[in-house]
Short mmCIF file of C-alpha atoms and ligand atoms in Angstrom, two decimals:
data_model
loop_
_atom_site.label_atom_id
_atom_site.label_comp_id
_atom_site.label_asym_id
_atom_site.label_seq_id
_atom_site.Cartn_x
_atom_site.Cartn_y
_atom_site.Cartn_z
CA MET A 1 44.38 82.06 137.02
CA ALA A 2 45.73 85.56 135.96
CA VAL A 3 43.90 86.26 132.40
CA ALA A 4 45.20 89.33 130.38
CA GLY A 5 42.07 91.84 129.31
CA VAL A 6 43.66 92.28 125.55
CA ALA A 7 40.73 93.17 124.02
CA SER A 8 40.16 96.72 126.05
CA GLY A 9 43.89 97.17 125.72
CA ILE A 10 44.04 97.29 129.90
CA VAL A 11 46.03 94.75 132.02
CA SER A 12 43.68 93.14 134.13
CA SER A 13 43.21 89.84 136.71
CA MET A 14 39.93 88.12 136.31
CA PRO A 15 39.07 85.42 138.47
CA SER A 16 39.08 82.49 137.93
CA TYR A 17 36.12 79.88 138.99
CA HIS A 18 35.74 76.17 139.68
CA THR A 19 34.03 73.33 141.74
CA PRO A 20 34.42 73.50 144.88
CA ARG A 21 37.18 71.02 147.18
CA GLY A 22 35.56 67.67 147.23
CA THR A 23 33.40 68.12 144.00
CA ARG A 24 33.10 67.10 140.70
CA ASP A 25 31.44 68.34 136.86
CA ILE A 26 30.57 65.09 135.47
CA LEU A 27 31.50 65.91 131.60
CA PRO A 28 29.81 64.45 128.58
CA SER A 29 32.63 62.23 127.70
CA ASP A 30 32.15 60.06 131.57
CA HIS A 31 28.38 60.96 131.22
CA ALA A 32 27.40 57.96 129.42
CA VAL A 33 29.23 55.26 131.44
CA TRP A 34 27.14 57.29 134.78
CA THR A 35 23.96 56.96 132.76
CA ARG A 36 24.21 52.84 131.95
CA VAL A 37 25.11 52.56 136.09
CA GLU A 38 22.35 53.98 136.95
CA THR A 39 20.29 52.28 134.51
CA ALA A 40 21.48 49.66 135.88
CA ALA A 41 19.87 49.94 139.11
CA ARG A 42 17.11 51.19 138.02
CA ASP A 43 16.31 48.34 136.06
CA LEU A 44 18.02 45.91 139.17
CA ALA A 45 14.69 47.38 141.65
CA ARG A 46 12.56 47.18 139.48
CA ARG A 47 13.19 43.48 138.61
CA TYR A 48 13.59 42.83 142.60
CA GLY A 49 10.25 44.64 143.33
CA TYR A 50 12.34 47.72 144.74
CA ARG A 51 10.01 51.26 144.16
CA GLU A 52 11.88 54.12 143.63
CA LEU A 53 11.17 56.79 146.48
CA ASP A 54 12.91 60.28 147.16
CA THR A 55 13.71 62.62 150.49
CA PRO A 56 14.95 66.26 150.32
CA LEU A 57 18.72 66.77 149.89
CA PHE A 58 18.39 68.11 153.25
CA GLU A 59 16.55 67.39 156.74
CA GLN A 60 16.32 68.34 160.33
CA SER A 61 19.95 67.68 161.57
CA ALA A 62 18.53 66.15 164.50
CA VAL A 63 17.09 62.85 161.81
CA PHE A 64 21.01 61.85 161.45
CA GLU A 65 22.62 62.84 165.10
CA ARG A 66 19.85 60.25 166.29
CA GLY A 67 19.73 58.01 163.33
CA VAL A 68 23.03 57.68 162.33
CA GLY A 69 24.75 58.28 165.75
CA ALA A 70 25.93 61.88 166.77
CA ALA A 71 29.41 60.45 167.98
CA THR A 72 29.99 58.80 164.53
CA ASP A 73 32.54 60.60 162.27
CA ILE A 74 29.64 61.22 159.45
CA VAL A 75 28.01 63.57 162.37
CA GLU A 76 30.42 64.44 164.27
CA LYS A 77 32.67 65.72 161.94
CA GLU A 78 31.39 65.40 158.44
CA LEU A 79 27.88 67.12 158.49
CA PHE A 80 27.27 69.72 155.99
CA ARG A 81 25.48 71.89 158.18
CA VAL A 82 23.05 74.91 156.73
CA SER A 83 21.58 77.33 157.90
CA PRO A 84 18.95 80.00 156.07
CA SER A 85 20.98 83.54 155.15
CA ARG A 86 17.18 84.79 156.27
CA GLY A 87 13.88 84.63 157.34
CA GLU A 88 12.59 82.98 161.35
CA GLU A 89 13.17 79.09 160.18
CA ARG A 90 14.61 78.31 163.68
CA GLU A 91 15.04 74.61 162.69
CA GLN A 92 18.58 72.90 162.06
CA TRP A 93 18.87 71.72 158.75
CA ALA A 94 22.14 69.23 157.36
CA LEU A 95 22.75 68.33 153.44
CA ARG A 96 21.83 64.22 153.67
CA PRO A 97 25.15 62.03 154.59
CA GLU A 98 23.72 59.16 153.60
CA ALA A 99 19.84 58.11 152.64
CA THR A 100 18.69 55.50 155.20
CA ALA A 101 18.00 57.92 158.53
CA GLY A 102 16.08 60.00 155.80
CA ILE A 103 14.13 57.37 154.73
CA VAL A 104 13.55 55.77 158.21
CA ARG A 105 11.97 59.27 159.20
CA ALA A 106 10.32 59.40 155.91
CA TYR A 107 8.53 55.44 156.51
CA VAL A 108 7.32 56.98 160.08
CA GLU A 109 5.88 60.16 158.88
CA HIS A 110 3.71 59.02 156.48
CA GLY A 111 3.19 55.56 158.49
CA LEU A 112 4.18 53.66 156.29
CA GLN A 113 3.97 50.47 158.35
CA THR A 114 0.38 50.33 157.50
CA GLN A 115 0.62 49.01 154.61
CA PRO A 116 1.51 45.67 153.78
CA GLN A 117 5.64 43.78 155.09
CA PRO A 118 8.12 44.80 154.10
CA ILE A 119 8.56 48.29 152.56
CA ARG A 120 10.72 47.92 149.80
CA VAL A 121 12.28 50.79 148.63
CA SER A 122 15.25 52.35 146.68
CA LEU A 123 16.84 55.72 146.09
CA TYR A 124 19.60 56.80 144.08
CA GLY A 125 20.97 60.51 144.38
CA PRO A 126 23.45 62.65 145.56
CA MET A 127 25.07 62.79 149.60
CA PHE A 128 27.06 64.97 151.13
CA ARG A 129 29.95 64.49 153.74
CA TYR A 130 32.23 67.30 154.39
CA ASP A 131 35.31 65.16 154.74
CA ARG A 132 38.94 65.30 153.60
CA PRO A 133 38.56 65.24 149.87
CA GLN A 134 41.26 61.97 148.34
CA ALA A 135 41.22 59.57 145.93
CA GLY A 136 37.15 58.22 145.75
CA ARG A 137 36.16 60.20 148.66
CA TYR A 138 33.84 63.23 147.80
CA ARG A 139 32.10 65.86 149.78
CA GLN A 140 29.23 65.23 146.78
CA PHE A 141 28.71 61.07 146.19
CA TRP A 142 26.14 59.27 144.61
CA GLN A 143 24.94 56.48 146.40
CA TRP A 144 22.32 54.05 145.22
CA ASP A 145 20.60 52.92 148.31
CA VAL A 146 18.07 50.43 148.94
CA GLU A 147 16.08 49.51 152.33
CA ALA A 148 13.50 46.18 152.56
CA ILE A 149 11.64 47.65 156.11
CA GLY A 150 9.42 45.49 158.42
CA ASP A 151 11.24 42.06 157.23
CA PRO A 152 13.46 40.31 160.35
CA GLY A 153 15.20 38.57 157.81
CA PRO A 154 17.55 36.23 157.20
CA ALA A 155 16.58 35.22 153.81
CA VAL A 156 15.99 38.98 153.14
CA ASP A 157 19.77 40.00 153.97
CA ALA A 158 20.63 37.68 152.00
CA GLU A 159 18.72 38.75 148.86
CA ILE A 160 19.45 42.40 149.15
CA ILE A 161 23.17 41.05 148.95
CA GLU A 162 22.54 38.97 146.38
CA LEU A 163 20.72 41.93 144.47
CA ALA A 164 24.00 44.21 145.34
CA SER A 165 26.33 41.53 143.68
CA ARG A 166 24.32 41.30 140.78
CA PHE A 167 24.34 44.66 140.13
CA TYR A 168 28.27 44.97 140.11
CA ALA A 169 28.43 42.22 137.79
CA THR A 170 26.11 43.85 135.48
CA VAL A 171 27.75 46.45 135.19
CA GLY A 172 31.15 44.71 134.21
CA LEU A 173 32.68 44.75 137.25
CA THR A 174 33.19 41.04 137.78
CA ASN A 175 35.35 40.53 140.78
CA VAL A 176 33.57 42.08 143.56
CA GLU A 177 33.88 40.39 146.95
CA ALA A 178 31.12 40.86 149.54
CA LYS A 179 32.56 41.02 153.47
CA LEU A 180 30.30 39.63 155.79
CA ASN A 181 29.78 39.79 159.26
CA SER A 182 27.50 39.63 161.99
CA ILE A 183 28.20 42.69 165.04
CA GLY A 184 25.04 40.74 167.19
CA ASP A 185 22.12 42.83 168.92
CA SER A 186 21.41 44.81 171.75
CA THR A 187 21.14 41.34 174.01
CA CYS A 188 24.66 40.03 173.27
CA ARG A 189 26.86 43.04 171.82
CA PRO A 190 26.61 44.92 175.44
CA GLY A 191 28.66 42.14 176.97
CA TYR A 192 30.86 41.76 173.80
CA ILE A 193 32.14 45.63 174.26
CA VAL A 194 32.69 44.66 178.12
CA ALA A 195 35.02 42.11 177.51
CA LEU A 196 36.52 44.33 174.31
CA THR A 197 37.08 47.61 176.44
CA GLU A 198 38.73 45.85 178.87
CA TYR A 199 41.12 44.63 176.46
CA TYR A 200 41.81 46.95 175.15
CA ARG A 201 41.79 49.45 178.63
CA PRO A 202 45.77 48.48 179.63
CA HIS A 203 46.94 49.67 175.73
CA ALA A 204 44.97 53.10 176.02
CA SER A 205 48.33 55.27 176.61
CA ALA A 206 49.93 53.46 173.48
CA LEU A 207 46.71 54.14 171.55
CA PRO A 208 46.45 57.43 169.21
CA GLU A 209 44.48 60.08 170.09
CA THR A 210 41.51 58.57 167.90
CA GLU A 211 40.89 55.62 169.21
CA ARG A 212 41.37 56.60 172.72
CA ARG A 213 38.52 58.68 172.18
CA ARG A 214 36.52 55.43 170.12
CA LEU A 215 37.19 53.99 173.13
CA GLU A 216 34.93 55.46 175.59
CA THR A 217 32.15 56.30 172.88
CA ASN A 218 32.49 53.38 170.22
CA PRO A 219 35.20 50.41 171.03
CA LEU A 220 33.38 48.53 168.19
CA ARG A 221 35.42 50.64 165.84
CA LEU A 222 38.99 50.04 166.70
CA LEU A 223 38.48 47.04 165.28
CA ASP A 224 38.28 48.42 161.99
CA SER A 225 41.46 50.68 162.83
CA LYS A 226 44.17 51.28 160.61
CA ASP A 227 46.33 52.39 163.00
CA GLU A 228 49.61 49.48 162.99
CA ARG A 229 49.41 49.04 166.36
CA VAL A 230 45.80 48.69 167.02
CA ILE A 231 45.59 46.09 164.33
CA GLU A 232 48.42 44.44 166.12
CA LEU A 233 46.47 44.33 169.49
CA ASN A 234 43.42 43.72 167.09
CA HIS A 235 44.65 40.04 166.46
CA ASP A 236 44.30 38.65 170.06
CA ALA A 237 41.51 40.71 170.93
CA PRO A 238 37.89 39.31 171.49
CA LYS A 239 36.20 37.95 169.19
CA LEU A 240 32.65 38.72 168.10
CA TRP A 241 31.31 35.69 166.50
CA ASP A 242 32.25 34.59 170.62
CA HIS A 243 29.95 36.36 172.16
CA LEU A 244 27.21 35.94 169.89
CA CYS A 245 23.59 35.39 172.15
CA ALA A 246 21.63 32.02 170.45
CA ALA A 247 19.22 34.03 168.58
CA CYS A 248 21.73 36.35 166.36
CA SER A 249 23.80 33.32 166.31
CA ALA A 250 20.99 31.19 164.39
CA HIS A 251 20.78 34.78 162.29
CA PHE A 252 24.15 34.63 160.47
CA ALA A 253 24.58 30.82 160.09
CA ALA A 254 20.92 31.08 158.13
CA VAL A 255 22.39 34.55 156.11
CA ARG A 256 25.08 32.39 155.28
CA VAL A 257 23.05 29.22 154.97
CA HIS A 258 20.80 31.13 152.14
CA LEU A 259 24.23 32.92 150.63
CA ASP A 260 25.69 29.46 149.51
CA ALA A 261 21.67 28.66 148.16
CA LEU A 262 22.14 31.55 145.81
CA LYS A 263 25.89 30.44 145.20
CA VAL A 264 27.00 34.58 145.81
CA PRO A 265 30.40 33.99 146.81
CA TYR A 266 31.06 36.32 150.27
CA ARG A 267 34.48 35.77 152.68
CA LEU A 268 33.56 36.35 156.41
CA ALA A 269 35.60 39.22 157.77
CA PRO A 270 35.43 40.21 161.96
CA ASP A 271 36.41 43.90 161.09
CA ILE A 272 33.30 44.79 159.34
CA VAL A 273 31.89 46.48 162.26
CA ARG A 274 30.47 49.99 160.29
CA GLY A 275 30.63 53.36 160.58
CA LEU A 276 27.09 54.17 161.39
CA ASP A 277 25.88 53.53 165.04
CA TYR A 278 22.27 52.50 163.54
CA TYR A 279 23.89 48.27 162.72
CA SER A 280 22.82 44.97 164.60
CA ARG A 281 23.22 41.14 163.30
CA THR A 282 24.37 41.65 159.58
CA THR A 283 26.69 44.05 158.49
CA PHE A 284 28.73 43.89 154.93
CA GLU A 285 30.37 45.65 153.04
CA PHE A 286 32.40 45.17 148.90
CA PHE A 287 35.36 45.24 147.96
CA ARG A 288 37.61 44.37 145.01
CA PRO A 289 40.32 42.22 145.90
CA GLY A 290 44.03 44.51 146.64
CA ALA A 291 41.68 47.25 146.76
CA GLU A 292 40.16 46.99 150.51
CA GLY A 293 41.47 50.61 152.32
CA GLN A 294 38.91 52.18 153.76
CA GLN A 295 38.76 54.73 150.78
CA ASP A 296 37.99 51.38 148.36
CA ALA A 297 34.84 49.84 149.53
CA LEU A 298 32.21 49.64 146.74
CA GLY A 299 29.22 49.88 149.05
CA GLY A 300 27.91 48.41 152.28
CA GLY A 301 24.98 47.93 154.65
CA GLY A 302 23.23 46.26 157.11
CA ARG A 303 20.72 45.07 159.03
CA TYR A 304 19.01 48.12 161.77
CA ASP A 305 16.48 46.85 164.03
CA GLY A 306 16.40 49.34 166.59
CA LEU A 307 16.68 52.82 163.62
CA VAL A 308 13.04 52.71 163.01
CA GLN A 309 11.99 52.90 166.82
CA LEU A 310 14.93 55.43 166.87
CA LEU A 311 13.01 57.72 164.87
CA GLY A 312 9.80 57.49 166.76
CA GLY A 313 8.18 54.56 164.86
CA LYS A 314 7.57 50.65 166.71
CA ALA A 315 9.95 48.47 166.55
CA THR A 316 10.38 47.38 162.76
CA PRO A 317 13.41 44.98 161.78
CA ALA A 318 15.01 46.66 158.44
CA ILE A 319 17.92 45.96 156.37
CA GLY A 320 19.51 47.63 153.23
CA PHE A 321 22.95 48.67 151.61
CA ALA A 322 24.24 52.17 150.02
CA LEU A 323 27.01 51.48 146.63
CA GLY A 324 29.42 54.68 146.01
CA ILE A 325 28.13 55.22 141.91
CA ASP A 326 31.37 57.26 142.13
CA ARG A 327 33.81 54.85 143.11
CA VAL A 328 32.38 51.96 141.18
CA VAL A 329 32.13 54.25 137.40
CA SER A 330 35.84 55.25 138.77
CA ALA A 331 36.81 51.90 138.54
CA ILE A 332 34.75 51.03 135.14
CA LEU A 333 37.02 53.82 133.85
CA ASP A 334 40.08 52.19 135.26
CA GLY A 335 40.64 50.00 132.05
CA THR A 336 39.84 47.09 134.36
CA ASP A 337 36.68 46.88 132.28
CA ASP A 338 38.46 48.63 129.23
CA ASP A 339 35.31 47.46 126.70
CA ALA A 340 32.46 48.33 128.54
CA ALA A 341 34.07 51.72 129.55
CA ARG A 342 34.90 52.63 125.55
CA ARG A 343 31.51 51.28 124.95
CA ASP A 344 29.60 53.38 126.42
CA ARG A 345 31.66 56.49 125.48
CA GLY A 346 30.38 55.26 121.88
CA GLU A 347 27.00 54.92 123.19
CA GLY A 348 27.19 59.43 123.98
CA GLY A 349 26.68 60.14 120.04
CA PRO A 350 24.04 61.30 117.61
CA LEU A 351 22.41 58.43 115.56
CA ALA A 352 22.90 61.08 112.65
CA VAL A 353 24.27 64.74 112.13
CA VAL A 354 22.14 67.50 109.07
CA VAL A 355 24.68 68.67 107.51
CA GLY A 356 24.39 71.13 104.49
CA ALA A 357 25.95 71.17 101.54
CA ASP A 358 25.76 75.44 101.72
CA PRO A 359 26.82 76.61 104.74
CA ALA A 360 24.48 79.24 104.57
CA ALA A 361 21.68 77.17 104.67
CA THR A 362 20.47 76.48 108.26
CA VAL A 363 16.72 76.53 107.88
CA GLU A 364 17.11 73.64 105.83
CA ARG A 365 19.03 71.83 108.22
CA LEU A 366 16.99 72.16 110.62
CA ARG A 367 13.52 71.98 109.07
CA VAL A 368 15.27 68.19 108.62
CA ALA A 369 16.71 67.61 112.12
CA THR A 370 12.86 69.05 113.71
CA THR A 371 11.47 66.72 111.23
CA LEU A 372 13.73 63.76 112.65
CA ARG A 373 13.52 64.33 116.38
CA ALA A 374 10.16 64.98 116.35
CA ALA A 375 9.67 61.31 114.69
CA GLY A 376 11.77 60.24 117.99
CA LEU A 377 15.03 60.01 116.48
CA ALA A 378 18.57 61.40 118.29
CA VAL A 379 19.30 63.76 115.15
CA GLY A 380 22.39 66.85 115.79
CA THR A 381 22.64 69.69 113.72
CA ASP A 382 25.49 71.31 112.49
CA LEU A 383 24.40 74.92 112.46
CA ALA A 384 28.21 76.68 112.07
CA GLN A 385 28.43 78.26 108.48
CA ARG A 386 31.68 75.90 107.34
CA LYS A 387 32.44 74.39 104.57
CA LEU A 388 30.59 70.59 104.07
CA GLY A 389 34.01 68.66 104.59
CA ARG A 390 34.76 70.16 107.97
CA GLN A 391 31.05 69.54 108.84
CA LEU A 392 31.24 65.61 108.14
CA GLU A 393 34.94 65.68 110.07
CA ALA A 394 32.68 66.85 113.16
CA ALA A 395 29.76 64.79 112.99
CA VAL A 396 32.77 61.71 112.64
CA LYS A 397 34.07 63.03 115.99
CA GLU A 398 31.18 63.73 117.90
CA GLY A 399 30.41 59.86 116.95
CA ALA A 400 27.65 59.70 114.63
CA ARG A 401 26.56 57.09 112.85
CA PHE A 402 25.05 58.78 109.49
CA ALA A 403 25.39 62.52 108.47
CA ILE A 404 22.13 63.79 106.28
CA ILE A 405 23.12 66.05 103.60
CA VAL A 406 20.71 68.38 102.78
CA GLY A 407 21.87 70.15 99.43
CA ASP A 408 19.46 71.66 96.29
CA GLU A 409 17.53 68.80 95.46
CA LEU A 410 16.04 69.60 99.16
CA ALA A 411 13.56 70.98 96.72
CA ASP A 412 12.81 67.48 95.32
CA GLY A 413 12.17 65.94 98.87
CA VAL A 414 15.85 64.38 98.46
CA VAL A 415 18.70 63.91 101.19
CA GLN A 416 21.79 62.56 100.80
CA LEU A 417 22.66 59.71 103.68
CA ARG A 418 26.15 59.14 104.16
CA ASP A 419 27.47 56.27 105.77
CA LEU A 420 30.12 57.85 108.02
CA GLY A 421 31.92 54.74 108.59
CA ALA A 422 32.09 53.21 105.32
CA ALA A 423 32.58 56.80 103.93
CA SER A 424 29.40 56.02 100.93
CA GLN A 425 25.97 58.04 100.66
CA LYS A 426 23.04 57.50 98.51
CA PRO A 427 20.11 59.72 97.72
CA VAL A 428 17.42 58.81 100.35
CA GLN A 429 13.69 60.42 99.78
CA LEU A 430 12.87 62.92 102.91
CA SER A 431 9.78 60.77 103.13
CA ASP A 432 11.33 57.79 103.89
CA LEU A 433 13.89 58.43 105.87
CA ALA A 434 12.98 58.47 109.65
CA SER A 435 11.27 54.54 108.88
CA LEU A 436 15.30 54.38 107.19
CA LEU A 437 17.28 55.67 110.44
CA ARG A 438 14.60 53.66 112.35
CA ARG A 439 15.41 50.76 110.86
CA LYS A 440 19.33 51.33 110.88
CA ALA A 441 18.97 52.09 114.82
CA GLY A 442 17.88 48.86 115.20
CA GLY A 443 21.00 47.25 113.90
CA GLY A 444 19.00 47.05 110.82
P1 LIG B 501 28.77 53.82 154.04
O1 LIG B 501 29.37 52.62 153.92
O2 LIG B 501 28.71 55.07 154.79
O3 LIG B 501 27.03 53.78 154.29
O4 LIG B 501 28.08 54.31 152.61
C1 LIG B 501 27.98 53.26 151.44
C2 LIG B 501 29.14 53.57 150.55
O5 LIG B 501 29.08 54.96 149.98
C3 LIG B 501 30.74 53.34 150.93
O6 LIG B 501 30.98 51.75 150.49
C4 LIG B 501 31.10 54.62 149.73
O7 LIG B 501 31.19 53.47 148.22
C5 LIG B 501 29.86 55.64 149.08
N1 LIG B 501 30.69 56.22 150.15
C6 LIG B 501 30.70 56.53 151.07
N2 LIG B 501 31.62 57.88 151.38
C7 LIG B 501 31.74 58.46 149.92
C8 LIG B 501 32.94 59.93 149.87
N3 LIG B 501 32.98 60.57 150.84
N4 LIG B 501 32.96 60.10 148.25
C9 LIG B 501 32.40 58.67 147.39
N5 LIG B 501 32.01 57.44 147.44
C10 LIG B 501 31.72 57.59 149.26
C11 LIG B 501 25.86 53.68 154.37
O8 LIG B 501 26.03 55.39 153.91
C12 LIG B 501 24.95 53.16 154.85
N6 LIG B 501 23.52 54.60 154.70
C13 LIG B 501 24.38 52.20 153.94
C14 LIG B 501 22.78 51.22 154.44
C15 LIG B 501 21.91 51.99 153.66
N7 LIG B 501 23.05 50.74 155.00
C16 LIG B 501 21.79 50.44 155.58
N8 LIG B 501 20.76 50.75 154.08
#
């Protein structure tokens, strides 16, 4: 956008800056929802015994290439590779596209396998995928990631799925459904892959380019293809469940027994094969009915019994999930759960704003506000030198419940406390103000 330089009298072109494609600003009007969701995640992690951990936003690229899989879309097409602009570093780095590989790297690097198992951890933060941006798909997005490393299941599989389900209900998304699958392990999956490849092979020439390539690199992915021809073919494709070995079958059945006992609703879905290579046995994704496209998954996860060893540790079973916070927040703001969204928006404002009867008396306003803030209260100030009426209007717009009007009576230690909702006010001793406001904040 070109902007005319009016002040100088010269018409010049100013650059207009904007967020990089696929990224977004979270403005204060929406931020309260983000914060509520984050608080709910952290609180649930604590209640379920998952301790918080953080890893760097970037890692050696090999952590993802090896961990997530070099032939996955996430690594092959979407990895944000970063190279330092100077210095001698020869490492290849990449921004983390997901948290699991980095967490497992940390588990191995810090010898966490010597601590009592399983290690239950939770990570909340931004991830980066250089994907084609579209609704629900961003280049920087947030995940709440939860992992239990060192437990072969099946009970912990159900604990993890129940935890994710509880999170959605807690933030007000009541109609989220888990889709559940088992993709077998290194004993039974290879035989299935052979059967699957043989089934597709005669149709290969009719398949789109991507699916033809996947037939060679990762035929399982054809099962969740969105291509009409492949969907048609998939009706008669061999079913993985018919090929599960006895141990995988027993595991799958036991996960379901635990979920049923916990009354967690789920649907069996053989197409949940996941886009990352590290999975074995249990896999799952979360959707709202009617929004079940690839960009609609509100979260997903599964068991990854081979990853710790793949990244240099001892063979260690593990399971986890990551929930897509951007999509959760959109679902909340979409209006499906209006009440919660409205409540959030109201929650962002300060309890009270200190305003002044004398527009110039900013020192007094700041002094009163500072005292209240030091006493632990959330108090805004209006420091604009404008009429009291305008200051009060602004306080209402900000969502404040009270205005504290500072005037001449301050000399006697008195201010006016105005209830902005009731439009009534009364004099209050400055020495009583903090405790009175604290009572009001507590609903008194
Ligand atoms: P994922 O299925 O790749 O799994 O991502 C989990 C969730 O992150 C998705 O269901 C979606 O909600 C969200 N998400 C993914 N990509 C984007 C994007 N470009 N924009 C917005 N949201 C997105 C994982 O990442 C695994 N690490 C999960 C896991 C943990 N498995 C075991 N432990």
